[in-house]
Amino acid sequence: MRGALLVLLGVLIAGCDSPEDPSLPYPMTLTSQGLGSLRMGTAFEPSLIQGKLPGLNVEKLSQIVPQGAETLLVIKRGDTVLGYVFPDDSGKSVAKIAVTTPLIPDETGRKTGQPLPPLAQMRCSGDECAFVDSPLRYRIDPANRIIREIVVQKL
């Protein structure tokens, strides 16, 4: 009886990681090479990508765009969407990763929901800003420069 009580107490103190908990199971950063261990150019295979993002869910989604049907992968933690993975034109490798949550910063420490300061080495057009010679892009609200999405795209 006492052993069972100690085990129960240990579980309560350690806590449980609920699948509905939107927090990340480990720190992750969007860099010019990719997201965590998911690199640009990796085969666009849902099971392979799922293996590179343990603790997160990867779901295949099809959407209709002006150019036709497009397949993409949604990265989720519970019901919370963290970002998207897009294939190249051939559909065989990862060409673009978009982060839509402040839980994942980029390599400069910027996160969605934060204002993007105007910088000399950054160029903006409409709602998109990018550093010169960098595959990182920021989709912003042009009215207040709040970052809505951070994207790394194969150049």
PDB file of C-alpha atoms in Angstrom:
ATOM      1  CA  MET A   1       0.000   0.000   0.000  1.00  0.00           C
ATOM      2  CA  ARG A   2       2.761   2.417   0.932  1.00  0.00           C
ATOM      3  CA  GLY A   3       4.649   1.613  -2.311  1.00  0.00           C
ATOM      4  CA  ALA A   4       1.567   2.356  -4.403  1.00  0.00           C
ATOM      5  CA  LEU A   5       1.104   5.644  -2.572  1.00  0.00           C
ATOM      6  CA  LEU A   6       4.722   6.616  -3.282  1.00  0.00           C
ATOM      7  CA  VAL A   7       4.306   5.778  -6.980  1.00  0.00           C
ATOM      8  CA  LEU A   8       1.102   7.841  -7.155  1.00  0.00           C
ATOM      9  CA  LEU A   9       2.791  10.740  -5.380  1.00  0.00           C
ATOM     10  CA  GLY A  10       5.747  10.542  -7.798  1.00  0.00           C
ATOM     11  CA  VAL A  11       3.416  10.675 -10.808  1.00  0.00           C
ATOM     12  CA  LEU A  12       1.568  13.670  -9.393  1.00  0.00           C
ATOM     13  CA  ILE A  13       4.797  15.541  -8.639  1.00  0.00           C
ATOM     14  CA  ALA A  14       6.349  14.757 -12.028  1.00  0.00           C
ATOM     15  CA  GLY A  15       3.141  15.663 -13.818  1.00  0.00           C
ATOM     16  CA  CYS A  16       1.822  14.257 -17.039  1.00  0.00           C
ATOM     17  CA  ASP A  17       2.349  15.476 -20.554  1.00  0.00           C
ATOM     18  CA  SER A  18      -1.187  15.693 -21.889  1.00  0.00           C
ATOM     19  CA  PRO A  19      -1.581  15.194 -25.637  1.00  0.00           C
ATOM     20  CA  GLU A  20      -3.816  18.284 -25.578  1.00  0.00           C
ATOM     21  CA  ASP A  21      -1.032  20.368 -23.988  1.00  0.00           C
ATOM     22  CA  PRO A  22       0.116  22.819 -26.696  1.00  0.00           C
ATOM     23  CA  SER A  23       3.586  23.302 -25.168  1.00  0.00           C
ATOM     24  CA  LEU A  24       6.494  21.719 -27.004  1.00  0.00           C
ATOM     25  CA  PRO A  25       7.982  18.479 -25.705  1.00  0.00           C
ATOM     26  CA  TYR A  26      11.495  19.928 -26.297  1.00  0.00           C
ATOM     27  CA  PRO A  27      12.972  23.242 -27.523  1.00  0.00           C
ATOM     28  CA  MET A  28      12.786  23.724 -31.276  1.00  0.00           C
ATOM     29  CA  THR A  29      14.011  26.495 -33.582  1.00  0.00           C
ATOM     30  CA  LEU A  30      13.279  27.405 -37.206  1.00  0.00           C
ATOM     31  CA  THR A  31      16.605  28.014 -38.954  1.00  0.00           C
ATOM     32  CA  SER A  32      17.701  28.583 -42.529  1.00  0.00           C
ATOM     33  CA  GLN A  33      18.315  24.799 -42.693  1.00  0.00           C
ATOM     34  CA  GLY A  34      14.882  23.713 -41.411  1.00  0.00           C
ATOM     35  CA  LEU A  35      12.863  23.036 -38.262  1.00  0.00           C
ATOM     36  CA  GLY A  36      14.614  21.115 -35.507  1.00  0.00           C
ATOM     37  CA  SER A  37      15.936  17.915 -37.099  1.00  0.00           C
ATOM     38  CA  LEU A  38      13.676  18.348 -40.158  1.00  0.00           C
ATOM     39  CA  ARG A  39      15.913  19.746 -42.895  1.00  0.00           C
ATOM     40  CA  MET A  40      15.076  21.351 -46.210  1.00  0.00           C
ATOM     41  CA  GLY A  41      15.395  18.759 -48.974  1.00  0.00           C
ATOM     42  CA  THR A  42      14.299  15.865 -46.714  1.00  0.00           C
ATOM     43  CA  ALA A  43      12.028  13.378 -48.493  1.00  0.00           C
ATOM     44  CA  PHE A  44       8.414  14.560 -48.337  1.00  0.00           C
ATOM     45  CA  GLU A  45       7.194  11.411 -46.591  1.00  0.00           C
ATOM     46  CA  PRO A  46       4.765  11.914 -43.676  1.00  0.00           C
ATOM     47  CA  SER A  47       6.142   8.951 -41.680  1.00  0.00           C
ATOM     48  CA  LEU A  48       9.762  10.108 -42.147  1.00  0.00           C
ATOM     49  CA  ILE A  49       8.886  13.667 -41.155  1.00  0.00           C
ATOM     50  CA  GLN A  50       6.885  12.376 -38.162  1.00  0.00           C
ATOM     51  CA  GLY A  51      10.014  10.513 -37.030  1.00  0.00           C
ATOM     52  CA  LYS A  52      12.033  13.737 -37.150  1.00  0.00           C
ATOM     53  CA  LEU A  53       9.483  15.558 -34.954  1.00  0.00           C
ATOM     54  CA  PRO A  54       8.837  13.195 -32.006  1.00  0.00           C
ATOM     55  CA  GLY A  55       6.082  14.282 -29.643  1.00  0.00           C
ATOM     56  CA  LEU A  56       4.307  16.208 -32.397  1.00  0.00           C
ATOM     57  CA  ASN A  57       1.626  15.055 -34.832  1.00  0.00           C
ATOM     58  CA  VAL A  58       2.097  15.285 -38.582  1.00  0.00           C
ATOM     59  CA  GLU A  59      -1.095  15.172 -40.642  1.00  0.00           C
ATOM     60  CA  LYS A  60      -1.385  15.079 -44.420  1.00  0.00           C
ATOM     61  CA  LEU A  61      -3.724  17.665 -45.924  1.00  0.00           C
ATOM     62  CA  SER A  62      -4.788  18.467 -49.469  1.00  0.00           C
ATOM     63  CA  GLN A  63      -5.942  21.899 -50.490  1.00  0.00           C
ATOM     64  CA  ILE A  64      -7.074  23.499 -53.712  1.00  0.00           C
ATOM     65  CA  VAL A  65      -5.015  26.476 -54.883  1.00  0.00           C
ATOM     66  CA  PRO A  66      -5.231  28.411 -58.165  1.00  0.00           C
ATOM     67  CA  GLN A  67      -2.536  26.136 -59.669  1.00  0.00           C
ATOM     68  CA  GLY A  68      -4.507  22.977 -58.750  1.00  0.00           C
ATOM     69  CA  ALA A  69      -4.441  20.523 -55.846  1.00  0.00           C
ATOM     70  CA  GLU A  70      -1.594  20.857 -53.337  1.00  0.00           C
ATOM     71  CA  THR A  71      -0.526  18.416 -50.639  1.00  0.00           C
ATOM     72  CA  LEU A  72       1.000  19.714 -47.428  1.00  0.00           C
ATOM     73  CA  LEU A  73       1.672  18.442 -43.935  1.00  0.00           C
ATOM     74  CA  VAL A  74       0.273  20.082 -40.803  1.00  0.00           C
ATOM     75  CA  ILE A  75       2.460  19.966 -37.672  1.00  0.00           C
ATOM     76  CA  LYS A  76       0.329  19.864 -34.521  1.00  0.00           C
ATOM     77  CA  ARG A  77       0.619  19.440 -30.781  1.00  0.00           C
ATOM     78  CA  GLY A  78      -2.766  18.192 -29.594  1.00  0.00           C
ATOM     79  CA  ASP A  79      -5.290  20.396 -31.395  1.00  0.00           C
ATOM     80  CA  THR A  80      -2.857  23.312 -31.743  1.00  0.00           C
ATOM     81  CA  VAL A  81      -1.399  23.922 -35.212  1.00  0.00           C
ATOM     82  CA  LEU A  82       2.306  24.764 -34.963  1.00  0.00           C
ATOM     83  CA  GLY A  83       3.118  25.023 -38.660  1.00  0.00           C
ATOM     84  CA  TYR A  84       3.097  23.535 -42.140  1.00  0.00           C
ATOM     85  CA  VAL A  85       5.502  21.602 -44.373  1.00  0.00           C
ATOM     86  CA  PHE A  86       5.273  22.011 -48.158  1.00  0.00           C
ATOM     87  CA  PRO A  87       6.830  19.858 -50.880  1.00  0.00           C
ATOM     88  CA  ASP A  88       8.801  21.022 -53.890  1.00  0.00           C
ATOM     89  CA  ASP A  89       7.172  21.065 -57.344  1.00  0.00           C
ATOM     90  CA  SER A  90       7.886  17.357 -57.826  1.00  0.00           C
ATOM     91  CA  GLY A  91       6.262  16.507 -54.472  1.00  0.00           C
ATOM     92  CA  LYS A  92       9.323  14.505 -53.444  1.00  0.00           C
ATOM     93  CA  SER A  93      11.217  16.724 -50.980  1.00  0.00           C
ATOM     94  CA  VAL A  94      10.601  19.445 -48.405  1.00  0.00           C
ATOM     95  CA  ALA A  95      10.866  22.889 -49.997  1.00  0.00           C
ATOM     96  CA  LYS A  96       9.141  25.141 -47.455  1.00  0.00           C
ATOM     97  CA  ILE A  97       8.373  25.126 -43.724  1.00  0.00           C
ATOM     98  CA  ALA A  98       6.066  27.691 -42.140  1.00  0.00           C
ATOM     99  CA  VAL A  99       5.764  28.279 -38.380  1.00  0.00           C
ATOM    100  CA  THR A 100       2.557  29.851 -37.059  1.00  0.00           C
ATOM    101  CA  THR A 101       3.082  29.643 -33.290  1.00  0.00           C
ATOM    102  CA  PRO A 102       5.084  31.730 -30.818  1.00  0.00           C
ATOM    103  CA  LEU A 103       6.259  28.432 -29.264  1.00  0.00           C
ATOM    104  CA  ILE A 104       8.873  28.097 -32.036  1.00  0.00           C
ATOM    105  CA  PRO A 105      11.326  30.996 -32.505  1.00  0.00           C
ATOM    106  CA  ASP A 106      13.528  31.512 -35.536  1.00  0.00           C
ATOM    107  CA  GLU A 107      17.325  31.514 -35.364  1.00  0.00           C
ATOM    108  CA  THR A 108      17.306  35.235 -34.481  1.00  0.00           C
ATOM    109  CA  GLY A 109      14.908  34.679 -31.558  1.00  0.00           C
ATOM    110  CA  ARG A 110      11.917  36.265 -33.296  1.00  0.00           C
ATOM    111  CA  LYS A 111       8.490  34.686 -32.796  1.00  0.00           C
ATOM    112  CA  THR A 112       5.030  35.063 -34.256  1.00  0.00           C
ATOM    113  CA  GLY A 113       2.986  37.629 -32.367  1.00  0.00           C
ATOM    114  CA  GLN A 114       5.976  39.943 -31.933  1.00  0.00           C
ATOM    115  CA  PRO A 115       6.576  43.145 -33.920  1.00  0.00           C
ATOM    116  CA  LEU A 116       9.227  42.938 -36.633  1.00  0.00           C
ATOM    117  CA  PRO A 117      11.489  45.991 -36.341  1.00  0.00           C
ATOM    118  CA  PRO A 118      12.520  47.737 -39.563  1.00  0.00           C
ATOM    119  CA  LEU A 119      16.130  46.796 -40.273  1.00  0.00           C
ATOM    120  CA  ALA A 120      18.536  48.060 -42.935  1.00  0.00           C
ATOM    121  CA  GLN A 121      19.336  44.540 -44.204  1.00  0.00           C
ATOM    122  CA  MET A 122      15.638  43.622 -44.497  1.00  0.00           C
ATOM    123  CA  ARG A 123      13.393  44.212 -47.495  1.00  0.00           C
ATOM    124  CA  CYS A 124       9.594  44.302 -47.262  1.00  0.00           C
ATOM    125  CA  SER A 125       6.928  44.153 -49.930  1.00  0.00           C
ATOM    126  CA  GLY A 126       3.299  44.196 -48.854  1.00  0.00           C
ATOM    127  CA  ASP A 127       2.901  41.698 -46.041  1.00  0.00           C
ATOM    128  CA  GLU A 128       6.194  39.859 -46.576  1.00  0.00           C
ATOM    129  CA  CYS A 129       9.651  40.790 -45.262  1.00  0.00           C
ATOM    130  CA  ALA A 130      12.977  39.026 -45.751  1.00  0.00           C
ATOM    131  CA  PHE A 131      16.615  39.480 -44.930  1.00  0.00           C
ATOM    132  CA  VAL A 132      18.856  39.911 -47.961  1.00  0.00           C
ATOM    133  CA  ASP A 133      20.505  36.550 -48.848  1.00  0.00           C
ATOM    134  CA  SER A 134      18.491  34.536 -46.313  1.00  0.00           C
ATOM    135  CA  PRO A 135      15.827  31.899 -46.893  1.00  0.00           C
ATOM    136  CA  LEU A 136      13.897  33.158 -43.817  1.00  0.00           C
ATOM    137  CA  ARG A 137      10.761  35.148 -44.604  1.00  0.00           C
ATOM    138  CA  TYR A 138       8.285  36.889 -42.319  1.00  0.00           C
ATOM    139  CA  ARG A 139       4.612  37.325 -43.147  1.00  0.00           C
ATOM    140  CA  ILE A 140       3.473  40.354 -41.154  1.00  0.00           C
ATOM    141  CA  ASP A 141       0.440  42.518 -40.561  1.00  0.00           C
ATOM    142  CA  PRO A 142       1.475  45.604 -42.577  1.00  0.00           C
ATOM    143  CA  ALA A 143      -0.447  47.934 -40.256  1.00  0.00           C
ATOM    144  CA  ASN A 144       1.502  47.089 -37.093  1.00  0.00           C
ATOM    145  CA  ARG A 145       4.353  44.826 -38.358  1.00  0.00           C
ATOM    146  CA  ILE A 146       3.298  41.960 -36.056  1.00  0.00           C
ATOM    147  CA  ILE A 147       4.743  38.655 -37.311  1.00  0.00           C
ATOM    148  CA  ARG A 148       1.970  36.261 -38.370  1.00  0.00           C
ATOM    149  CA  GLU A 149       4.132  33.510 -39.853  1.00  0.00           C
ATOM    150  CA  ILE A 150       7.838  32.714 -40.202  1.00  0.00           C
ATOM    151  CA  VAL A 151       8.844  30.739 -43.289  1.00  0.00           C
ATOM    152  CA  VAL A 152      12.017  29.088 -44.468  1.00  0.00           C
ATOM    153  CA  GLN A 153      11.979  28.281 -48.163  1.00  0.00           C
ATOM    154  CA  LYS A 154      14.529  26.574 -50.345  1.00  0.00           C
ATOM    155  CA  LEU A 155      16.136  29.243 -52.512  1.00  0.00           C
TER     156      LEU A 155
END
